[in-house]
Coordinates of C-alpha atoms and ligand atoms in Angstrom, one line a residue:
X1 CA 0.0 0.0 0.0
X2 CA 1.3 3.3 -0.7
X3 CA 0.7 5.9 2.2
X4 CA -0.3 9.6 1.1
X5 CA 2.1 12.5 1.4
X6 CA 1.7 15.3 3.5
X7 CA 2.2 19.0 2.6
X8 CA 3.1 20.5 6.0
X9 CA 2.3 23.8 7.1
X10 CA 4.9 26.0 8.3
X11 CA 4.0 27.9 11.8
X12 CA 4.3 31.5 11.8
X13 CA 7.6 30.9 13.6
X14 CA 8.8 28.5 11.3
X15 CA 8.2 30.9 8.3
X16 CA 9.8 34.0 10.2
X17 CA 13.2 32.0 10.8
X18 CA 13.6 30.1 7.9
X19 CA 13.3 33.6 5.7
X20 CA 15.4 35.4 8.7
X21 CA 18.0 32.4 7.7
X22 CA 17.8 33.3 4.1
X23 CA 17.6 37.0 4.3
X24 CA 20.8 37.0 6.6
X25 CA 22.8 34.2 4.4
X26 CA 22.2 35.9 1.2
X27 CA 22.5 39.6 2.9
X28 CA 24.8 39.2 5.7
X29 CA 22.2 41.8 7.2
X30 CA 18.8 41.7 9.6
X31 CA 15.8 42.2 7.7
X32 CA 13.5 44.8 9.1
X33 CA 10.7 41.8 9.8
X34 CA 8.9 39.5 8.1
X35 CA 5.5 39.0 6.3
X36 CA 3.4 36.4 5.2
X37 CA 0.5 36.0 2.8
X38 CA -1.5 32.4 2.6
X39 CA -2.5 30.5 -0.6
X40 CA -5.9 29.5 -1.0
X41 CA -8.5 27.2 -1.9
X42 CA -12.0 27.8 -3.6
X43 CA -14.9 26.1 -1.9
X44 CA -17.4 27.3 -4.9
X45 CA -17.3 29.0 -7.5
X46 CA -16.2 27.9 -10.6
X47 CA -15.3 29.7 -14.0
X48 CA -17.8 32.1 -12.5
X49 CA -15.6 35.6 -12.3
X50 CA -15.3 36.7 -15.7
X51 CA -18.9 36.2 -15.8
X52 CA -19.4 38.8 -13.0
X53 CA -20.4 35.8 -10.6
X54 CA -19.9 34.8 -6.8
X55 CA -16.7 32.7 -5.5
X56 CA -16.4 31.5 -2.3
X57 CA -12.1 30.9 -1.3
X58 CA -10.7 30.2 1.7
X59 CA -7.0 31.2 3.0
X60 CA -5.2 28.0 3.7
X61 CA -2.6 27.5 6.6
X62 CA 0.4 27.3 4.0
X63 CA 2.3 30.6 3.6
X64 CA 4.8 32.5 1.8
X65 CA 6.9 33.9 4.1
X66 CA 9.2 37.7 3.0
X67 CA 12.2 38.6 5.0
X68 CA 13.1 42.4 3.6
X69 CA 14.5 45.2 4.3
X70 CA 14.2 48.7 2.5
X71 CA 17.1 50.1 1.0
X72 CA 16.2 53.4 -0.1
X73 CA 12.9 55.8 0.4
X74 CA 13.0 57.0 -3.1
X75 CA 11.8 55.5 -6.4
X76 CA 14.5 57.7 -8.4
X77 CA 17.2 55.2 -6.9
X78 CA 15.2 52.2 -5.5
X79 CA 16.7 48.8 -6.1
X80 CA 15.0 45.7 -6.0
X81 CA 16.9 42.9 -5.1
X82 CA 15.4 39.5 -4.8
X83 CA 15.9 35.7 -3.9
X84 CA 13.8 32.7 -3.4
X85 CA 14.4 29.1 -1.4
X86 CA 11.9 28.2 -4.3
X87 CA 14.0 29.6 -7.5
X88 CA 17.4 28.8 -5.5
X89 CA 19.3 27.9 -9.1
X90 CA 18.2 31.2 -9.8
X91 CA 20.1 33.4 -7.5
X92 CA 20.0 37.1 -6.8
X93 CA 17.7 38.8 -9.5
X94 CA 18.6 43.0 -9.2
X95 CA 16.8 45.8 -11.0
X96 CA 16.1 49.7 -10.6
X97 CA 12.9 49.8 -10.0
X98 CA 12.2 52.8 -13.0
X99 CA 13.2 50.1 -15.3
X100 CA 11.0 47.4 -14.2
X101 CA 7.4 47.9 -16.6
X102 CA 5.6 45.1 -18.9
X103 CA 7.6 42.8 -21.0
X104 CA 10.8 43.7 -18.9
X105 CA 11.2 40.6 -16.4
X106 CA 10.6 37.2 -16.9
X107 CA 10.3 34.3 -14.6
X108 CA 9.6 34.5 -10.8
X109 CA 10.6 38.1 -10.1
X110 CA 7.8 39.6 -12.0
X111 CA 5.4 38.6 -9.4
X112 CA 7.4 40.3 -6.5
X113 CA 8.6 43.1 -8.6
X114 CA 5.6 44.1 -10.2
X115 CA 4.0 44.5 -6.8
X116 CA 6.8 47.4 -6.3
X117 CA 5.7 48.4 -10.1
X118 CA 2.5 48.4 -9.2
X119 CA 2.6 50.4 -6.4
X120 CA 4.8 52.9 -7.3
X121 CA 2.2 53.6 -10.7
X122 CA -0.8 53.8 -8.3
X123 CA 1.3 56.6 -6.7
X124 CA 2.3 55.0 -3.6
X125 CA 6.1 56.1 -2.0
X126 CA 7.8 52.9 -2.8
X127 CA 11.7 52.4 -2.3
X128 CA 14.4 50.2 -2.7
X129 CA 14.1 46.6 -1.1
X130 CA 16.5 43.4 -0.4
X131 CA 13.8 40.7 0.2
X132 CA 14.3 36.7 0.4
X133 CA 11.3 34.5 -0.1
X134 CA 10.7 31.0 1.3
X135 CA 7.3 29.3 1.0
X136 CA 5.6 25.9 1.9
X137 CA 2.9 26.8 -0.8
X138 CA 2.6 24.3 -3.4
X139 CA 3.4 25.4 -6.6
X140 CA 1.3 25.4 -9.9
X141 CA -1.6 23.2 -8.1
X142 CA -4.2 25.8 -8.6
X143 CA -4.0 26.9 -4.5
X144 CA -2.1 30.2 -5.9
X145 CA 1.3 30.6 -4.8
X146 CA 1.7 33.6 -6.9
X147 CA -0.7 34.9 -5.0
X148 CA 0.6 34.2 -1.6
X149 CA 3.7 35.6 -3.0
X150 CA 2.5 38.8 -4.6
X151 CA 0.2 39.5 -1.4
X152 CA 3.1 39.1 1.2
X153 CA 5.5 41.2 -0.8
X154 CA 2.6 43.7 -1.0
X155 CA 2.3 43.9 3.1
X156 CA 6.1 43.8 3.5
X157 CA 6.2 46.9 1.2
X158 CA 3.3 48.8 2.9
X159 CA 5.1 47.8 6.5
X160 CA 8.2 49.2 4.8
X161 CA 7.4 52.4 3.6
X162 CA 4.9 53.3 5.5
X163 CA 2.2 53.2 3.2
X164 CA -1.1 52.4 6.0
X165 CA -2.9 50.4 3.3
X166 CA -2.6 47.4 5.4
X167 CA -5.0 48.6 8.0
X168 CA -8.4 48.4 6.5
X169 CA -10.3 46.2 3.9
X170 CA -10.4 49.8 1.8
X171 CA -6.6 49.7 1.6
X172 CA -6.3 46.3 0.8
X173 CA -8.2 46.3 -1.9
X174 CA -5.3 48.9 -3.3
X175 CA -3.4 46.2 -2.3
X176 CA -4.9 43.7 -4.2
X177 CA -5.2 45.8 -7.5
X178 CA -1.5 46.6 -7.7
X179 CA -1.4 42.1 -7.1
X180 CA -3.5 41.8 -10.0
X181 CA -2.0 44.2 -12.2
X182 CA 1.3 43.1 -11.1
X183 CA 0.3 39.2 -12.4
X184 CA -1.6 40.6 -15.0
X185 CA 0.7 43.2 -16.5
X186 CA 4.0 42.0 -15.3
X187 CA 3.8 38.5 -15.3
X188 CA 1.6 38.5 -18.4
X189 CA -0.9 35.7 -16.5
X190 CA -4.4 36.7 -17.8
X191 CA -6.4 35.9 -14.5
X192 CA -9.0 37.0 -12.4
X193 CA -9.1 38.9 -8.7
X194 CA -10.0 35.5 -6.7
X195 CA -6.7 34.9 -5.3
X196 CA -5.3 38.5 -4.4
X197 CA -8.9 39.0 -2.3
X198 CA -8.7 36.0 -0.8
X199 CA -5.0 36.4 0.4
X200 CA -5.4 39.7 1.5
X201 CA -9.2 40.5 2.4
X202 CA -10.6 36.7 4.2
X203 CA -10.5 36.8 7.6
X204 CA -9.6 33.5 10.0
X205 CA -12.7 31.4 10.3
X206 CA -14.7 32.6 7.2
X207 CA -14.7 32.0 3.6
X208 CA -14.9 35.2 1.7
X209 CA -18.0 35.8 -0.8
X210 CA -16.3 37.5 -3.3
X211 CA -18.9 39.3 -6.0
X212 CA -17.2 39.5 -9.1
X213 CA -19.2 42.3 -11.0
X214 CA -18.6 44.8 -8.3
X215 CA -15.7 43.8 -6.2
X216 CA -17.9 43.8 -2.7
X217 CA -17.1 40.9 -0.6
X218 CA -19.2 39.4 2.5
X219 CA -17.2 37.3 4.8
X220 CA -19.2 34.0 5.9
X221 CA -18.6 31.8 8.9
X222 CA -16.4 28.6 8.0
X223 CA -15.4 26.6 10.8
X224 CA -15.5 23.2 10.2
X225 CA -13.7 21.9 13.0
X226 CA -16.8 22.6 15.4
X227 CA -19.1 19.8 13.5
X228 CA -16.5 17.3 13.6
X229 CA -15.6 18.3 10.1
X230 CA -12.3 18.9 8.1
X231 CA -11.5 20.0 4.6
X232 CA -9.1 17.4 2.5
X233 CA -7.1 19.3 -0.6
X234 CA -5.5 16.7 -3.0
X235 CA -3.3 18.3 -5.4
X236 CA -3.4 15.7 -8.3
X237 CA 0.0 17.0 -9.2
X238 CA -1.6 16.5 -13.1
X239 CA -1.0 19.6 -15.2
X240 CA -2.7 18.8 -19.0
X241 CA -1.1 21.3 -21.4
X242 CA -4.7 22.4 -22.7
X243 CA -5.7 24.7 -19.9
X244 CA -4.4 27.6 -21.8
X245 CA -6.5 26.9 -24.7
X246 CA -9.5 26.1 -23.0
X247 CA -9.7 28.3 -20.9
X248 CA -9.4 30.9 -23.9
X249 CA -12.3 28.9 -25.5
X250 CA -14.3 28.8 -22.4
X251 CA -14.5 32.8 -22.3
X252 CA -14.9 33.4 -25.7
X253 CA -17.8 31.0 -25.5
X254 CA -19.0 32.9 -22.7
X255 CA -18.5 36.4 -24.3
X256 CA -20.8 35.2 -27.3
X257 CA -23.6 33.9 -25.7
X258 CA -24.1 37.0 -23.2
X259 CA -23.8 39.0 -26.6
X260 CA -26.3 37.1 -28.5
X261 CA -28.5 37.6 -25.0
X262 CA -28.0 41.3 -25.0
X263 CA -26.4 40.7 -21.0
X264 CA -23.3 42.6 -20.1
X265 CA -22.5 39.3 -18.5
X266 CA -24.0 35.7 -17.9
X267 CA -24.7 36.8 -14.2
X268 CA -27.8 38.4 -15.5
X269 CA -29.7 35.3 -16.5
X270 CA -32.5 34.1 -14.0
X271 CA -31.6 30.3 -12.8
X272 CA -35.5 30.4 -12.8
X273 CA -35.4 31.2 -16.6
X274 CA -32.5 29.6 -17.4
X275 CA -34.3 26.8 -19.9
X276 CA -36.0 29.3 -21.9
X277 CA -33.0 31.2 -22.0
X278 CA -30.8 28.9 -23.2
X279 CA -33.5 28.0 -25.8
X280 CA -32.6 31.5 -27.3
X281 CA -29.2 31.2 -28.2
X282 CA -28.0 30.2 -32.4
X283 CA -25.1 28.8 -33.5
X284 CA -22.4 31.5 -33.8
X285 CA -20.1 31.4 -36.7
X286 CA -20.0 34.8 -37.5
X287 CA -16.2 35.1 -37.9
X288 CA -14.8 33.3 -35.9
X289 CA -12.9 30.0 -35.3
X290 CA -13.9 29.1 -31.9
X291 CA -15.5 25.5 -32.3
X292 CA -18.0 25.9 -29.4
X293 CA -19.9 28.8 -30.2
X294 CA -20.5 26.8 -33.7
X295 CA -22.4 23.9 -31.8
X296 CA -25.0 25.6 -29.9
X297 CA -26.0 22.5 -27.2
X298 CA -21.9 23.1 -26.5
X299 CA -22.5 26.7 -25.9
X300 CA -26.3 25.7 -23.6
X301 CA -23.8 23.6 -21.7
X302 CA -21.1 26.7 -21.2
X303 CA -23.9 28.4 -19.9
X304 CA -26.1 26.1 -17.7
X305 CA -22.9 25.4 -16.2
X306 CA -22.1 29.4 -15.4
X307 CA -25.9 30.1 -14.5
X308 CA -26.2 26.8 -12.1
X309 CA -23.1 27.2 -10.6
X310 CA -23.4 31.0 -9.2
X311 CA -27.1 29.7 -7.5
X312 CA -25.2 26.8 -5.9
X313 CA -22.2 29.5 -4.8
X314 CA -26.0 31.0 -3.2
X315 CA -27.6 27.9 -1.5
X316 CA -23.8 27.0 -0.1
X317 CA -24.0 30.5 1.5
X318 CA -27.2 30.0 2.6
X319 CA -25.9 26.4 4.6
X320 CA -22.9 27.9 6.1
X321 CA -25.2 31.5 7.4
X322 CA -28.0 28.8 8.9
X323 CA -24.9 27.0 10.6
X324 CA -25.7 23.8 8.4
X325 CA -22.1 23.1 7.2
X326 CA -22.9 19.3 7.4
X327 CA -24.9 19.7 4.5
X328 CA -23.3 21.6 1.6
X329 CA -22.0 18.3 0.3
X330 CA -24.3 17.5 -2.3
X331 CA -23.5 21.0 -4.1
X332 CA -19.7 20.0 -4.1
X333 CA -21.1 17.2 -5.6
X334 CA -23.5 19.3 -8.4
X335 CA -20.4 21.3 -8.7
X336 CA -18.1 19.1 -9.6
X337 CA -20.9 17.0 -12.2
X338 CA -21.4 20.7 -14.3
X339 CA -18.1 21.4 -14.3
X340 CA -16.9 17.8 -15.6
X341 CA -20.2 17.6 -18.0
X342 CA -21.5 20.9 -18.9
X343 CA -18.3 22.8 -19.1
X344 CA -15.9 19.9 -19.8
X345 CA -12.9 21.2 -17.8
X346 CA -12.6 18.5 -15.0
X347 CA -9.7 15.5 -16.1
X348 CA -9.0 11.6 -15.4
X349 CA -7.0 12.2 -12.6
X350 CA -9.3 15.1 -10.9
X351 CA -12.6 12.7 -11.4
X352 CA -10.8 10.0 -9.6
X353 CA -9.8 12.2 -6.7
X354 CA -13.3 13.0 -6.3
X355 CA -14.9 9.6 -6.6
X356 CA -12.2 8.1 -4.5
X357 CA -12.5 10.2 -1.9
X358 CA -16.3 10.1 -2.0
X359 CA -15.9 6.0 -2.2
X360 CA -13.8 6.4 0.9
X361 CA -16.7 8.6 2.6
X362 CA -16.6 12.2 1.7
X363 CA -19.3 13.9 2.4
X364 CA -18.7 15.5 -0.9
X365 CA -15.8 16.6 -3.3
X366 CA -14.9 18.4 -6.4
X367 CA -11.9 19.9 -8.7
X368 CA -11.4 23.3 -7.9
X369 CA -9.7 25.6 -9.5
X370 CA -9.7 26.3 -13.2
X371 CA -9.2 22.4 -14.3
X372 CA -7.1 20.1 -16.4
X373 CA -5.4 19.3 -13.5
X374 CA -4.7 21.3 -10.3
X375 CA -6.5 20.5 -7.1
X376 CA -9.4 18.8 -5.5
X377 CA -11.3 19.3 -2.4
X378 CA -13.6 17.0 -0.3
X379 CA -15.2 17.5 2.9
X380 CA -14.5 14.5 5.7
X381 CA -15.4 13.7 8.9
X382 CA -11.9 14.7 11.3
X383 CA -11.8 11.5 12.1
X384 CA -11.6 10.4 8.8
X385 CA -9.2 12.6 6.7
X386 CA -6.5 9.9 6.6
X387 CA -8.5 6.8 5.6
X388 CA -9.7 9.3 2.7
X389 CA -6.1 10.6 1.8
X390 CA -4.8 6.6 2.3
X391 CA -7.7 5.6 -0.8
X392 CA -7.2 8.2 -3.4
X393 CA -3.3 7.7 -2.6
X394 CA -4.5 3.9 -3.2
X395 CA -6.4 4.9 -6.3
X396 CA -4.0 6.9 -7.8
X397 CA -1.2 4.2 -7.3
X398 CA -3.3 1.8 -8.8
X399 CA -4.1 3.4 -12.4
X400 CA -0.1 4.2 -12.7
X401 CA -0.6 8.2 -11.8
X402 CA 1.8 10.4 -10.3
X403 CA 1.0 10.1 -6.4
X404 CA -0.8 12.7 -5.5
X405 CA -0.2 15.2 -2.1
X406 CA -2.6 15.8 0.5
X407 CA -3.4 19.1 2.6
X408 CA -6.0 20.1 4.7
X409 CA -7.6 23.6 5.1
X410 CA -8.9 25.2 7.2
X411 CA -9.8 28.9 6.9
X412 CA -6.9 30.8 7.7
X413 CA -5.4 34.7 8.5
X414 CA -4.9 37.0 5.6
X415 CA -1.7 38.4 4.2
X416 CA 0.4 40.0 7.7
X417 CA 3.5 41.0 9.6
X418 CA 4.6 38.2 11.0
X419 CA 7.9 39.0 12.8
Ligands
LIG501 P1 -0.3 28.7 -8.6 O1 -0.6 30.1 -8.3 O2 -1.6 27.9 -8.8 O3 0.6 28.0 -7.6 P2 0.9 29.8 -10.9 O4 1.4 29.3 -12.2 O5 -0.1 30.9 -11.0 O6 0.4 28.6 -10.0 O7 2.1 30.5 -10.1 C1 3.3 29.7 -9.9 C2 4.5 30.6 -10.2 O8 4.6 31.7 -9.2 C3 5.8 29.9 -10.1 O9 6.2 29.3 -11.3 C4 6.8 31.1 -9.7 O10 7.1 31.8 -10.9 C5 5.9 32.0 -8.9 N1 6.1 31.7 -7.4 C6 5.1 31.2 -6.6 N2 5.6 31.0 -5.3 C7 7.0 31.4 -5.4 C8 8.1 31.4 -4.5 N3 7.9 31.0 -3.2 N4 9.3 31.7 -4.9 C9 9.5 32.1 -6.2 N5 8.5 32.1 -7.1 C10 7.2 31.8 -6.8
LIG502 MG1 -1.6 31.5 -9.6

C-alpha cells in the first residue's frame, strides 16, 4: 500500500526563521521583519468571475513567508533585489525599480517586482528593497502561490514604507489591484481577482463571498472543525497542457452567448429562466474560429454550467449563514458533475480524486480551480481525513498516476506581519 504525502504547514515561527535564515545568508544583514500572505482554496465557485459571478475561497494554513529590508525611500534610486528558497538555481535577481514595466522581467521576479511596479504607478512612495522568499505553498496546483507571493510582498512593502494600506479592507483592496496588475501586467498571466482578495481580504474562520461584478465581498462563517468536520485538498500533481487553450475557449464562449442575450455578463440570466434562456441562443459562426460557439448545445452547456453554478455559490452561502455546514456536500457534488459535463474542464485524474475520496466517505468533493489538473477538495469527517487521503493515494497508485499530495484547510489569517 502506498501511504499519502503530507504537505506541511509551516508555523508563523517556522516561516519567520527560515526567511530570517535566508535573508541573513544571502545579505549578511537583519531584515526589518517579516511577512506572510496564505495561498488559498475555492470552496465554490467555478469559471464564475469573468462572468461577473460569486466565489467562495478560503485562505489556507500554507504561507509564503518575505524577509526584507528597505534600502532606499525613493523610487529615483530604488533597487529591488530578490531571492527565493523556491528559484534557488536562480540566485540574486537585481533591477532599478524605473526600469522594471511590462515585457521587462521574466520568470519569478515579475510577481514580487511588479507588486513594487504596481505600487509605485498607483502613486504610492515605494523604495528600494532586499527581500528573500521561502514558501511551503505548493506550486502550480491551482492553491495560488503567486498569489501568496504577490500579497506578502505587497504587506512587506506597505510595512516598509509606511504606506497604511494594510489597515483596513479599503486599503487592501489597493493592495490587491496593484497584485492583479502586477500578475496581470508583469507576469503576463491573464487571471482573475479570486486569489489576491482572498490572500489579502478573508478573515480567519470565514470564507470570503467574493462578488465579481462589483468587487464587494461578505465574509461568511467557515469553521468546520466545530461539526466534527475537516476540509481534504489533494493536489493531483496532473497539469494537462490544454488549460491555456480552454480556458481561452471557455470565455470566448461565454462572451458570445451574453452577446447574442444582449447581457453585459452571464450573471444576469435568472436560474429560474434559465431553460428558456438557453433556448434563445443560435449557432455562432460569424467570424470566428472558436469551435463551441459553432455547436449551440456546447454553448447551452457553457452556460447552464455558469448560471447553475453561481445559484449553488448562493444555497452554499445560505448552509454555512443557517450554521448547516454538514450539508453543503451535495453542491460539491452538483459542482463538480457541471463542471466535468456541462463545461468539460474537469480531467482523469481530478474525477478519480473526487470519486475516490467520496468512495472512501466524503461527504462530498470536487476539482477546484480552473481544471485540467490542479486541485481537489472533499469534505470529511476529522476522524476520517487519513482513511480518505490513504484511498485516493491507493487509487492513484493503482491506475499508474503520479501520487498525488494531501493538505487540509482550514480557513486561515490573511496576508500579515509576521515577525
Ligand atoms: P499557482 O498560483 O496555482 O501556484 P501559478 O502558475 O499561478 O500557479 O504560479 C506559480 C509561479 O509563481 C511559479 O512558477 C513562480 O514563478 C511563482 N512563485 C510562486 N511562489 C513562489 C516562491 N515561493 N518563490 C518564487 N516564485 C514563486
Ligand atoms: Mg496562480
Amino acid at each position: 500500500a502506498v501511504g499519502p504525502a503530507w504537505v506541511r504547514a509551516w508555523d508563523a515561527s517556522e516561516g519567520a526563521e527560515r526567511a530570517t535564515a535566508a535573508f541573513r545568508a544571502r545579505f549578511d544583514a537583519e531584515p526589518d521583519g517579516v511577512w506572510s500572505a496564505p495561498g488559498r482554496v475555492n470552496l465554490i465557485g467555478e469559471h464564475t468571475d469573468y462572468n461577473g459571478g460569486l466565489c467562495l475561497p478560503i485562505n489556507l494554513l500554507h504561507r509564503t513567508y518575505v524577509a526584507a529590508r528597505a534600502t532606499s525611500e525613493t523610487l529615483s534610486d530604488a533597487v529591488v533585489n530578490l531571492a527565493s528558497a523556491q528559484e534557488a538555481a536562480a540566485g540574486l535577481w537585481s533591477a532599478r525599480l524605473t526600469e522594471v514595466s511590462p515585457g521587462t522581467v521574466s520568470g519569478w521576479p515579475a510577481y514580487a517586482a511588479g507588486v513594487a511596479w504596481a505600487l509605485a504607478r498607483a502613486g504610492h512612495a515605494v523604495g528600494g528593497v532586499d527581500a528573500v522568499v521561502d514558501s511551503c505553498v505548493p506550486y502550480g496546483s491551482g492553491l495560488s502561490s503567486s498569489a501568496a507571493l504577490e500579497c506578502a510582498v505587497a504587506v512587506a512593502l506597505d510595512g516598509l514604507f509606511d504606506l497604511g494600506l494594510g489597515a483596513d479592507d479599503a486599503g487592501r483592496t489597493q493592495l490587491a489591484d496593484a497584485c492583479i496588475r502586477a500578475e496581470n501586467e508583469i507576469a503576463g498571466a491573464a487571471t482573475g481577482g479570486m486569489d489576491q482578495s482572498s490572500s489579502l481580504r478573508a478573515q480567519a474562520g470565514h470564507a470570503l463571498l467574493l462578488d465579481c461584478l462589483d468587487g464587494s465581498v461578505r465574509h461568511i462563517p467557515f469553521d468546520l472543525a466545530t461539526d466534527g468536520l475537516a476540509l481534504l485538498v489533494v493536489d493531483t500533481r496532473a497539469e494537462h497542457q490544454l488549460a491555456d487553450g480552454q480556458y481561452a475557449a471557455r470565455r470566448t464562449t461565454c462572451d458570445a452567448a451574453a452577446a447574442q442575450l444582449e447581457l453585459g455578463t452571464l450573471r444576469e440570466i435568472d436560474p429560474g429562466t434559465l431553460e428558456a434562456t438557453l433556448a434563445r441562443l443560435a449557432p455562432d459562426d460569424a467570424g470566428t474560429q472558436d469551435i463551441e460557439t459553432q455547436d449551440v448545445e456546447t454553448m447551452r452547456r457553457r452556460v447552464r454550467h455558469v448560471v447553475t453554478e453561481i445559484a449553488r455559490v448562493r444555497e452554499l452561502v445560505g448552509l454555512l449563514d443557517a450554521g448547516r455546514a454538514r450539508e453543503i456536500g451535495p453542491i460539491l457534488d452538483a459542482s463538480h458533475a457541471s463542471l466535468r459535463d456541462d463545461y468539460e474542464v474537469s480531467c482523469l485524474e481530478l474525477d478519480l480524486a473526487v470519486e475516490a475520496a467520496r468512495a472512501a466517505g466524503a461527504l462530498g468533493a470536487r476539482m477546484t480551480g480552473g481544471g485540467f489538473g490542479g486541485s481537489a477538495i472533499a469534505l470529511v469527517e476529522r476522524a476520517r481525513v487519513d482513511a480518505v487521503a490513504a484511498a485516493v493515494a491507493a487509487a492513484f497508485a493503482a491506475q499508474g498516476l503520479t501520487p498525488p499530495a494531501f493538505l487540509v484547510a482550514a480557513a486561515s489569517a490573511p496576508a500579515a506581519r509576521t515577525a
